[in-house]
Coordinates of C-alpha atoms in Angstrom, one line a residue:
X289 CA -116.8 307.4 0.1
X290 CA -119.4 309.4 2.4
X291 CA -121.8 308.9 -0.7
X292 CA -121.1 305.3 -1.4
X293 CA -122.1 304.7 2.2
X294 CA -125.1 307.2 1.8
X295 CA -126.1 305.1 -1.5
X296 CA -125.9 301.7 0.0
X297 CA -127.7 303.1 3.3
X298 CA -130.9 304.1 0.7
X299 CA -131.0 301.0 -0.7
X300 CA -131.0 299.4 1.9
X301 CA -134.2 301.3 3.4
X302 CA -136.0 301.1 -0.1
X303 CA -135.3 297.5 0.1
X304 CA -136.5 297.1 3.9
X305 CA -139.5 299.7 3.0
X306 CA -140.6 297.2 -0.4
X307 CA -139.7 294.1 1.8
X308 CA -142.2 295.1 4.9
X309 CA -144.7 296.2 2.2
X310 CA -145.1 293.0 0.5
X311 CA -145.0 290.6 3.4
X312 CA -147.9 292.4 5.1
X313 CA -150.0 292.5 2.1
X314 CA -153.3 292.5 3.6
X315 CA -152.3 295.3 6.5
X316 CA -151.6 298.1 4.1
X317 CA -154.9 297.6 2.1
X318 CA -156.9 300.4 1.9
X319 CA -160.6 300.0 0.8
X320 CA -162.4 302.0 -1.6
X321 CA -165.2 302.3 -0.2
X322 CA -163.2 303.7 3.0
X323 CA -164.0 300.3 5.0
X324 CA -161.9 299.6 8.1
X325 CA -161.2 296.4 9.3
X326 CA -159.7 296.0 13.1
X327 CA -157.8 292.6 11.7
X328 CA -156.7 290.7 8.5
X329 CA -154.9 287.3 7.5
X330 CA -152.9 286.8 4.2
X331 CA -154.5 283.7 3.7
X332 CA -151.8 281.5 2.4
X333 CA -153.2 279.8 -0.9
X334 CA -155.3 281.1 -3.8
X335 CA -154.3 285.0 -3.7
X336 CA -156.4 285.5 -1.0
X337 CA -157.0 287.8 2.5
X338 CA -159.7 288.4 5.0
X339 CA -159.9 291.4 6.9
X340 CA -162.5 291.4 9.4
X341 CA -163.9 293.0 12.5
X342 CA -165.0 291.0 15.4
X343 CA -167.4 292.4 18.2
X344 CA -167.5 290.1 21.5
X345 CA -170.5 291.7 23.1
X346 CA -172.7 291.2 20.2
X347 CA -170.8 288.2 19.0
X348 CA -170.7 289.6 15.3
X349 CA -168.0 289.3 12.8
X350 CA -167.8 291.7 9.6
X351 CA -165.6 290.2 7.3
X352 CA -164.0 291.3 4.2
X353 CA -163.0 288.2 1.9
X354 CA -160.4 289.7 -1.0
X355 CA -159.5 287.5 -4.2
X356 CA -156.7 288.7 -6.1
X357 CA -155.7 288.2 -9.9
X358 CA -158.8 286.8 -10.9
X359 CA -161.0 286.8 -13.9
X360 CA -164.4 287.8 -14.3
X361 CA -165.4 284.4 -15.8
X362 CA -165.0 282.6 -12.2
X363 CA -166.3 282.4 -8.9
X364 CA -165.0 282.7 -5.5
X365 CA -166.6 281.4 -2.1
X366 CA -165.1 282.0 1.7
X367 CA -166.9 279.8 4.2
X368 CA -167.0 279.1 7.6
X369 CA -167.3 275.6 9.1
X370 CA -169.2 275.2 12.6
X371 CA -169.0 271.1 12.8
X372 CA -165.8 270.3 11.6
X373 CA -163.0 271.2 9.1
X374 CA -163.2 271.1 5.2
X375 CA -165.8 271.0 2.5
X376 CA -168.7 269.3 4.0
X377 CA -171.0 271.2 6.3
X378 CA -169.3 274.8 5.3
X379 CA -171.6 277.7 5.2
X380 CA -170.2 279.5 2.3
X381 CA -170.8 283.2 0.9
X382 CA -170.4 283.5 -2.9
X383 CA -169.7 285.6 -5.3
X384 CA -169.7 286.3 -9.3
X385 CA -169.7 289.2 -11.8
X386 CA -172.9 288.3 -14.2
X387 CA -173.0 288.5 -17.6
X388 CA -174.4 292.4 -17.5
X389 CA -171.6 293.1 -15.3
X390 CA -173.6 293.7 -12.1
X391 CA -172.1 291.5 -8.7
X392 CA -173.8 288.4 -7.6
X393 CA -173.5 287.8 -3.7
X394 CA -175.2 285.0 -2.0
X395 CA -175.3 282.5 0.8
X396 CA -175.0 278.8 0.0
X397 CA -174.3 275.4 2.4
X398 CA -172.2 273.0 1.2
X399 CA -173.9 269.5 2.3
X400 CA -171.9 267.2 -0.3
X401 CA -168.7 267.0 -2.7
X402 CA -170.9 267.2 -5.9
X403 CA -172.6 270.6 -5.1
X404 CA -173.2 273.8 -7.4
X405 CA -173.2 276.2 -4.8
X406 CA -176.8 276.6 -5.0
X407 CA -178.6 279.4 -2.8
X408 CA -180.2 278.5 0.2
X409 CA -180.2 279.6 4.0
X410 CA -176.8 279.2 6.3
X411 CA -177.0 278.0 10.0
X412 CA -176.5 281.6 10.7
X413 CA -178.2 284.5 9.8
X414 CA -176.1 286.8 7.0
X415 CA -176.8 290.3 6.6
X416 CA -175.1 293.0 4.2
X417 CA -174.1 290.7 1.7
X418 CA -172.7 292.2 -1.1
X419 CA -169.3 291.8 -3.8
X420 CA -167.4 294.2 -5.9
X421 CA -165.5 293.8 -9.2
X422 CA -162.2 295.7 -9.9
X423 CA -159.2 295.4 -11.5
X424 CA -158.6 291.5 -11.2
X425 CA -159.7 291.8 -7.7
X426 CA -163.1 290.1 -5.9
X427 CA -164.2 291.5 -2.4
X428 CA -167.2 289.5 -0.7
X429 CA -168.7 292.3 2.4
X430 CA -170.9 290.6 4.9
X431 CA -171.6 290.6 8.5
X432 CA -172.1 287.3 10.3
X433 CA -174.1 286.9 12.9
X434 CA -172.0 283.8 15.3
X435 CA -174.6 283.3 18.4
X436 CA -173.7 279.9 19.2
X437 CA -170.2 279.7 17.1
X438 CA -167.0 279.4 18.8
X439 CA -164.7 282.1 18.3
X440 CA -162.2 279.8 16.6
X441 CA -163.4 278.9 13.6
X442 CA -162.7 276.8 11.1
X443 CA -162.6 279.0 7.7
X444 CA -162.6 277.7 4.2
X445 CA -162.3 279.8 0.6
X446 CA -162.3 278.8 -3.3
X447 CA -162.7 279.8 -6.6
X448 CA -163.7 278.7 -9.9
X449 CA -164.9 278.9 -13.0
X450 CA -168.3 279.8 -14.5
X451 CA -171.0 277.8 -16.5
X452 CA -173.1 280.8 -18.0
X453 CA -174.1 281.8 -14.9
X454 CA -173.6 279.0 -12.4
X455 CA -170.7 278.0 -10.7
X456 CA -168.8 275.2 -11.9
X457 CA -166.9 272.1 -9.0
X458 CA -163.4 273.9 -8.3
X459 CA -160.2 271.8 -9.3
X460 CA -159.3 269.0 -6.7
X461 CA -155.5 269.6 -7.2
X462 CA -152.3 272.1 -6.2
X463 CA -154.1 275.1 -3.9
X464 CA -157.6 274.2 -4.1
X465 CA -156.9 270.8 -1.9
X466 CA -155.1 273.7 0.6
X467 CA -157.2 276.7 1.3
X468 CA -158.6 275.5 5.0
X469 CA -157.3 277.5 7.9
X470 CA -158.0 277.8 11.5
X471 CA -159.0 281.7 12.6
X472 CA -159.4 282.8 16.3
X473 CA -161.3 286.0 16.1
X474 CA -160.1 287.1 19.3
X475 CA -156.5 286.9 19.0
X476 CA -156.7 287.7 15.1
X477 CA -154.4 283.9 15.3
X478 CA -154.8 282.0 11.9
X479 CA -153.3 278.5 11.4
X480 CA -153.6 275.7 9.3
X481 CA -156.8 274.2 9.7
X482 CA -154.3 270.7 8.5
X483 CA -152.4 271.1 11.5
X484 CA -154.4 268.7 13.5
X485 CA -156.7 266.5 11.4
X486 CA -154.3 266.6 7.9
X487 CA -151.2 267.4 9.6
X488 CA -151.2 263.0 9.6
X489 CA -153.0 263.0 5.9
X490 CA -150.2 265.2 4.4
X491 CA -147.2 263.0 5.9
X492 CA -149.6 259.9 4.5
X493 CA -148.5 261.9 1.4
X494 CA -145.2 262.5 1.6
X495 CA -144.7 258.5 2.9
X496 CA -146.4 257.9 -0.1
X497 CA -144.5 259.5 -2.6
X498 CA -141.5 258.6 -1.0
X499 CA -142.0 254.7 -1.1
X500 CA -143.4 254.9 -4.6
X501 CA -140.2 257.1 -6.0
X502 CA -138.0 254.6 -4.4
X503 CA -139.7 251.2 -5.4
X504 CA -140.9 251.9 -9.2
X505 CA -138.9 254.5 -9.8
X506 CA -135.6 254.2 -8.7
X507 CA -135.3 250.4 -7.3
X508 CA -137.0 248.8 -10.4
X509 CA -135.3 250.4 -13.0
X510 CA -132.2 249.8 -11.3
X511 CA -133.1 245.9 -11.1
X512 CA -134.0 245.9 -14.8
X513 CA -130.2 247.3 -15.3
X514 CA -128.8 244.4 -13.2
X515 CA -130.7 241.9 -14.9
X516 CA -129.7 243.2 -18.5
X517 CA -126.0 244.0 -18.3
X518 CA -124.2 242.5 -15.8
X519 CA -125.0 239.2 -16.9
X520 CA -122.7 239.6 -19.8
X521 CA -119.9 238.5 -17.6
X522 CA -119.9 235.5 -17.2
X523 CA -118.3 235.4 -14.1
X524 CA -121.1 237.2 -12.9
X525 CA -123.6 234.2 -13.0
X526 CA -125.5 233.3 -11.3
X527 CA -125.1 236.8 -9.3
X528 CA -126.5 238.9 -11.5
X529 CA -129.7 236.4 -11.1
X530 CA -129.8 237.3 -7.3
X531 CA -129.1 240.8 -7.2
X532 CA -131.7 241.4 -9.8
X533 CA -134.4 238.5 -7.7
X534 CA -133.7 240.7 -4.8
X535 CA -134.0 244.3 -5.9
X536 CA -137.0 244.0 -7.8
X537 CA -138.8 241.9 -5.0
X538 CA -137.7 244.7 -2.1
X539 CA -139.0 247.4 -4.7
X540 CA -142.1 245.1 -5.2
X541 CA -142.5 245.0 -1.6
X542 CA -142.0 249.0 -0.7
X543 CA -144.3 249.8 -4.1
X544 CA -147.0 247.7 -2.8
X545 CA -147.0 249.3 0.8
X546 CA -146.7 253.0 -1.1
X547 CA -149.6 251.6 -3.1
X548 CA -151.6 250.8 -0.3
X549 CA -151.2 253.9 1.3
X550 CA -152.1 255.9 -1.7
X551 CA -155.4 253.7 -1.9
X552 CA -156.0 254.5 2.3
X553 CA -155.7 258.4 1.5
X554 CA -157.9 258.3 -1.5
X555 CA -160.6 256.5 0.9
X556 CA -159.9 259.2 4.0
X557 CA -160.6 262.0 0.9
X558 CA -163.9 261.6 -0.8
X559 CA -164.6 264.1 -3.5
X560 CA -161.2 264.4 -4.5
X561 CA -159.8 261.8 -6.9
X562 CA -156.9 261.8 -9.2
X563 CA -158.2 259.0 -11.7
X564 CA -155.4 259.0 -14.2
X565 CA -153.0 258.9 -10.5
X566 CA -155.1 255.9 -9.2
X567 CA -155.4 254.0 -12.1
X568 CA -152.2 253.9 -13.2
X569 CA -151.1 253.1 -9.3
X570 CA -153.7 249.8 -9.8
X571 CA -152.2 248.7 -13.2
X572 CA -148.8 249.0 -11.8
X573 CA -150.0 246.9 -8.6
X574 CA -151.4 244.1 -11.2
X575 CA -148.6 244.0 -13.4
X576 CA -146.1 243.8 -10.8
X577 CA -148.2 241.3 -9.1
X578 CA -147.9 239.0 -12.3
X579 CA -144.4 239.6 -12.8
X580 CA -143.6 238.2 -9.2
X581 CA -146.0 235.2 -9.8
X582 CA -144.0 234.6 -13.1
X583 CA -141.0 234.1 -11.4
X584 CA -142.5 231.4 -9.6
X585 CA -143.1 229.5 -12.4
X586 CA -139.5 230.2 -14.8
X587 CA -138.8 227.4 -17.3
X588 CA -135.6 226.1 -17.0
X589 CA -132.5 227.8 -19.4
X590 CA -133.8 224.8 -22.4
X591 CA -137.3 224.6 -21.8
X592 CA -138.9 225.1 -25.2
X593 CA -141.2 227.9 -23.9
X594 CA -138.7 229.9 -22.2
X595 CA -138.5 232.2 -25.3
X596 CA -142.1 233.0 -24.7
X597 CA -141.7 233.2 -20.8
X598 CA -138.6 235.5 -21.7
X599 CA -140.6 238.0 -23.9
X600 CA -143.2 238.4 -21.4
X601 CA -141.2 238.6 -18.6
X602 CA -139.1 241.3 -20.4
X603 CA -142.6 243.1 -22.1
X604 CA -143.7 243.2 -18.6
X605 CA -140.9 244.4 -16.8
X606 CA -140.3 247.8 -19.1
X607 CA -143.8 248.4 -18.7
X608 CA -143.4 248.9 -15.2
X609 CA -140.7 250.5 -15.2
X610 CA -142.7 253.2 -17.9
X611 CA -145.6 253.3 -16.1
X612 CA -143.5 254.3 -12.4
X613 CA -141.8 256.6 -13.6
X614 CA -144.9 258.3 -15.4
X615 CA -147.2 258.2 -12.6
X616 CA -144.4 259.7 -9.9
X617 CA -144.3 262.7 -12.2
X618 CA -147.8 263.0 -12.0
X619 CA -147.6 262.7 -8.0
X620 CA -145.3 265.6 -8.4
X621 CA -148.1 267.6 -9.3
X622 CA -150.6 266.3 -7.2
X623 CA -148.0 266.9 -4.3
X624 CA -146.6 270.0 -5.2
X625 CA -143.8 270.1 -3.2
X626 CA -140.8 271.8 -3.3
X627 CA -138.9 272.3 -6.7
X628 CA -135.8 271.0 -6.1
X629 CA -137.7 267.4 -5.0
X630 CA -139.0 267.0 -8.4
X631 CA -135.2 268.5 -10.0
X632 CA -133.8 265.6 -7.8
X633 CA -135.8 263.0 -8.7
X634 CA -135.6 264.0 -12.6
X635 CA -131.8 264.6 -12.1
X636 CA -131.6 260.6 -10.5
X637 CA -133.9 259.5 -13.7
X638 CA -131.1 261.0 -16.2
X639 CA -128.3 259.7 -14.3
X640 CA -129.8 256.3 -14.4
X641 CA -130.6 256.9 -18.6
X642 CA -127.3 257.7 -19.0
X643 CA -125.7 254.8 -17.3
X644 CA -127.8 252.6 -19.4
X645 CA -126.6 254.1 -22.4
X646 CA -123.1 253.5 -21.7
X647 CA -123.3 249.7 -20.5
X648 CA -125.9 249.3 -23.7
X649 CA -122.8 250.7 -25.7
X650 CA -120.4 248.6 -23.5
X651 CA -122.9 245.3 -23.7
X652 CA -122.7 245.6 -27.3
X653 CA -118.6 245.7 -27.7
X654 CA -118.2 242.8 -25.5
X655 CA -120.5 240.6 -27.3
X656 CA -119.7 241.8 -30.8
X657 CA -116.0 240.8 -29.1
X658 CA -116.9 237.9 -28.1
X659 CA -118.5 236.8 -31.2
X660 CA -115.5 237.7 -33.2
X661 CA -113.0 235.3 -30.7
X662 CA -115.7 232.6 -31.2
X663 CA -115.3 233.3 -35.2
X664 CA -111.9 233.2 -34.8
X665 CA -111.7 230.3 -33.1
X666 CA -114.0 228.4 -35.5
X667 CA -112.0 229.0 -38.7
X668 CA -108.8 228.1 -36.4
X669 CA -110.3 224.3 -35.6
X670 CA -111.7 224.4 -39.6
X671 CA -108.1 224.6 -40.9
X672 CA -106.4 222.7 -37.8
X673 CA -105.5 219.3 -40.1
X674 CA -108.9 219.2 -42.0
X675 CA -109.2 220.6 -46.0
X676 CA -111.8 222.5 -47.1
X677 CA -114.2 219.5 -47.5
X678 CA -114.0 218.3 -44.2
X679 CA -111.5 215.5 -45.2
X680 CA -108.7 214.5 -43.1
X681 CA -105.5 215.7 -45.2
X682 CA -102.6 213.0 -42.6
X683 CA -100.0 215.1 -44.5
X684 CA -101.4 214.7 -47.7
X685 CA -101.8 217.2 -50.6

């Protein structure tokens, strides 16, 4: 018994010991080069930590950036921005391994969305520059001379890949639209550089996704279901007309506000754009816009074009509901949230397949039952006191 105890009491510390290790990654680093660094942040995107040194009285900061699990056909650039958060206006250090192997390390401002990272001069002055190469792992050394900074700055990092020797635009999706942070130099404090400015953009997000799931992807199909199966009973008209008039217009309604909001965060992000996202989003907006101007002008049950009004009002209608339902999948991965969102919404999708299945099944029965009582009925009235040539028998053979 002492040894069970004794046993569980280890693993218990090994587990604690392992825990500790790997959830301050950064503070158990030791350099190669026997560098020490009074501070460091586990940066929380991209496999990345800064460790730096910050002296107040000469108001220099010696940082070292660390990349993790990277390639040696990519790039990877930490920053600092003195005017505002994000991209534009970041004074960037970068670094590459060359084609011979040797380190590149250089200084390049960011002044627009389209840049290469070319070299040129930052707003303050850089000195021991220089980037090593080991075992998946990128370190950028410099010291950073911050005369007029503030000592909470706003701190940016990426990585790439390569063109033959020039850096290539970074992806505008998952953890590259994420690595911005706030640091404080003299509390060693690092926060979300979103908090303040795209603490607001990222529930833009989320209100987005949320309206769109809910009007093309959940409320539409669910309309289309209406429309299609419970008008087989025929005590159900006109109902089924009304519930179906009603759910597609309140998920017209909530997709065309989630549309517009997606439209008002792509104009408050220039530089990134998810064209296959926005495009689709536009089509849907059109279509859905026709099919609600369609309604307007139904033909009547005997009109002689409302076989044609039918079949586009139909064509239309499963289009949209396609098109939702493959654009909120790719808002999953523009998003990225949580797994068990996505698991949810692909567990509602199912659900919704499967009840289609089994009313299709059930739709089928009833008229294939109905058909045969009308049959039935039919050869009843043909034999009900006429012969087979439509004569009247009066008793007659």
């Amino acid at each position: 018994m002492g040894v069970g105890l004794r046993g569980v009491f280890l693993s218990f510390a090994i587990t604690t010991l392992f825990s500790s290790s790997f959830a301050q990654t950064c503070s158990t680093y030791a350099f190669a080069s026997n560098k020490v660094f009074s501070a460091c942040n586990d940066l929380p995107v991209l496999n990345s930590f800064l460790h730096y040194t910050y002296n107040p009285s000469s108001k220099t900061l010696r940082i070292a950036y660390r990349h993790t699990n990277i390639g040696s056909s990519r790039w990877i650039a930490w920053a600092i921005n003195p005017t505002s958060q994000g991209m534009i206006g970041s004074q960037a250090l970068v670094a590459f391994q060359q084609s011979d192997g040797k380190m590149r390390a250089y200084t390049a401002p960011v002044t627009g969305y389209t840049t290469q990272l070319q070299e040129g001069d930052l707003s303050f002055p850089v000195s021991d520059l220089s980037a090593t190469y080991s075992n998946n792992e990128m370190i950028i050394f410099a010291t950073l001379s911050l005369q007029n900074a503030s000592t909470n700055l706003n701190q940016v990092w990426q990585d790439g890949q390569l063109s033959g020797s020039s850096p290539v635009a970074h992806a505008t999706t998952g953890n590259n639209v994420k690595s911005m942070a706030s640091l404080n130099v003299l509390s060693g404090e690092s926060g979300s550089a979103l908090a303040a400015g795209s603490s607001s953009k990222n529930k833009k997000r989320n209100i987005h996704g949320v309206l769109n799931a809910i009007s093309w992807g959940i409320m539409m199909p669910l309309g289309a279901i209406l429309a299609r199966y419970v008008r087989v009973f025929q005590s159900a008209d006109p109902a089924w007309f009304y519930l179906h008039v009603t759910c597609q217009t309140a998920g017209y309604i909530i997709g065309v506000a989630g549309w517009a909001t997606g439209i008002r965060l792509g104009s408050q992000s220039p530089g990134i754009q998810f064209t296959s996202h926005r495009v689709i989003g536009i089509i849907l907006f059109c279509l859905a816009t026709l099919q609600v101007i369609a309604l307007l002008v139904r033909p009547k049950k005997d009109h002689k074009y409302r076989i044609y009004w039918n079949i586009y009002h139909h064509s239309l209608g499963y289009s949209i509901i396609v098109l939702g339902i493959i654009n909120i999948f790719k808002g999953f991965d523009i998003l990225n949230p949580e797994k068990k969102w996505k698991r949810g919404y692909t567990g509602i999708i199912i659900g919704v397949a499967i009840v289609a299945l089994v009313l299709e099944a059930y739709t089928w029965f009833v008229v294939w039952r109905r058909k045969k009582a009308e049959k039935a009925q039919k050869m009843s009235n043909g034999s009900n006191g006429h012969n087979g040539y439509g004569g009247v028998t009066n008793g007659r053979v």
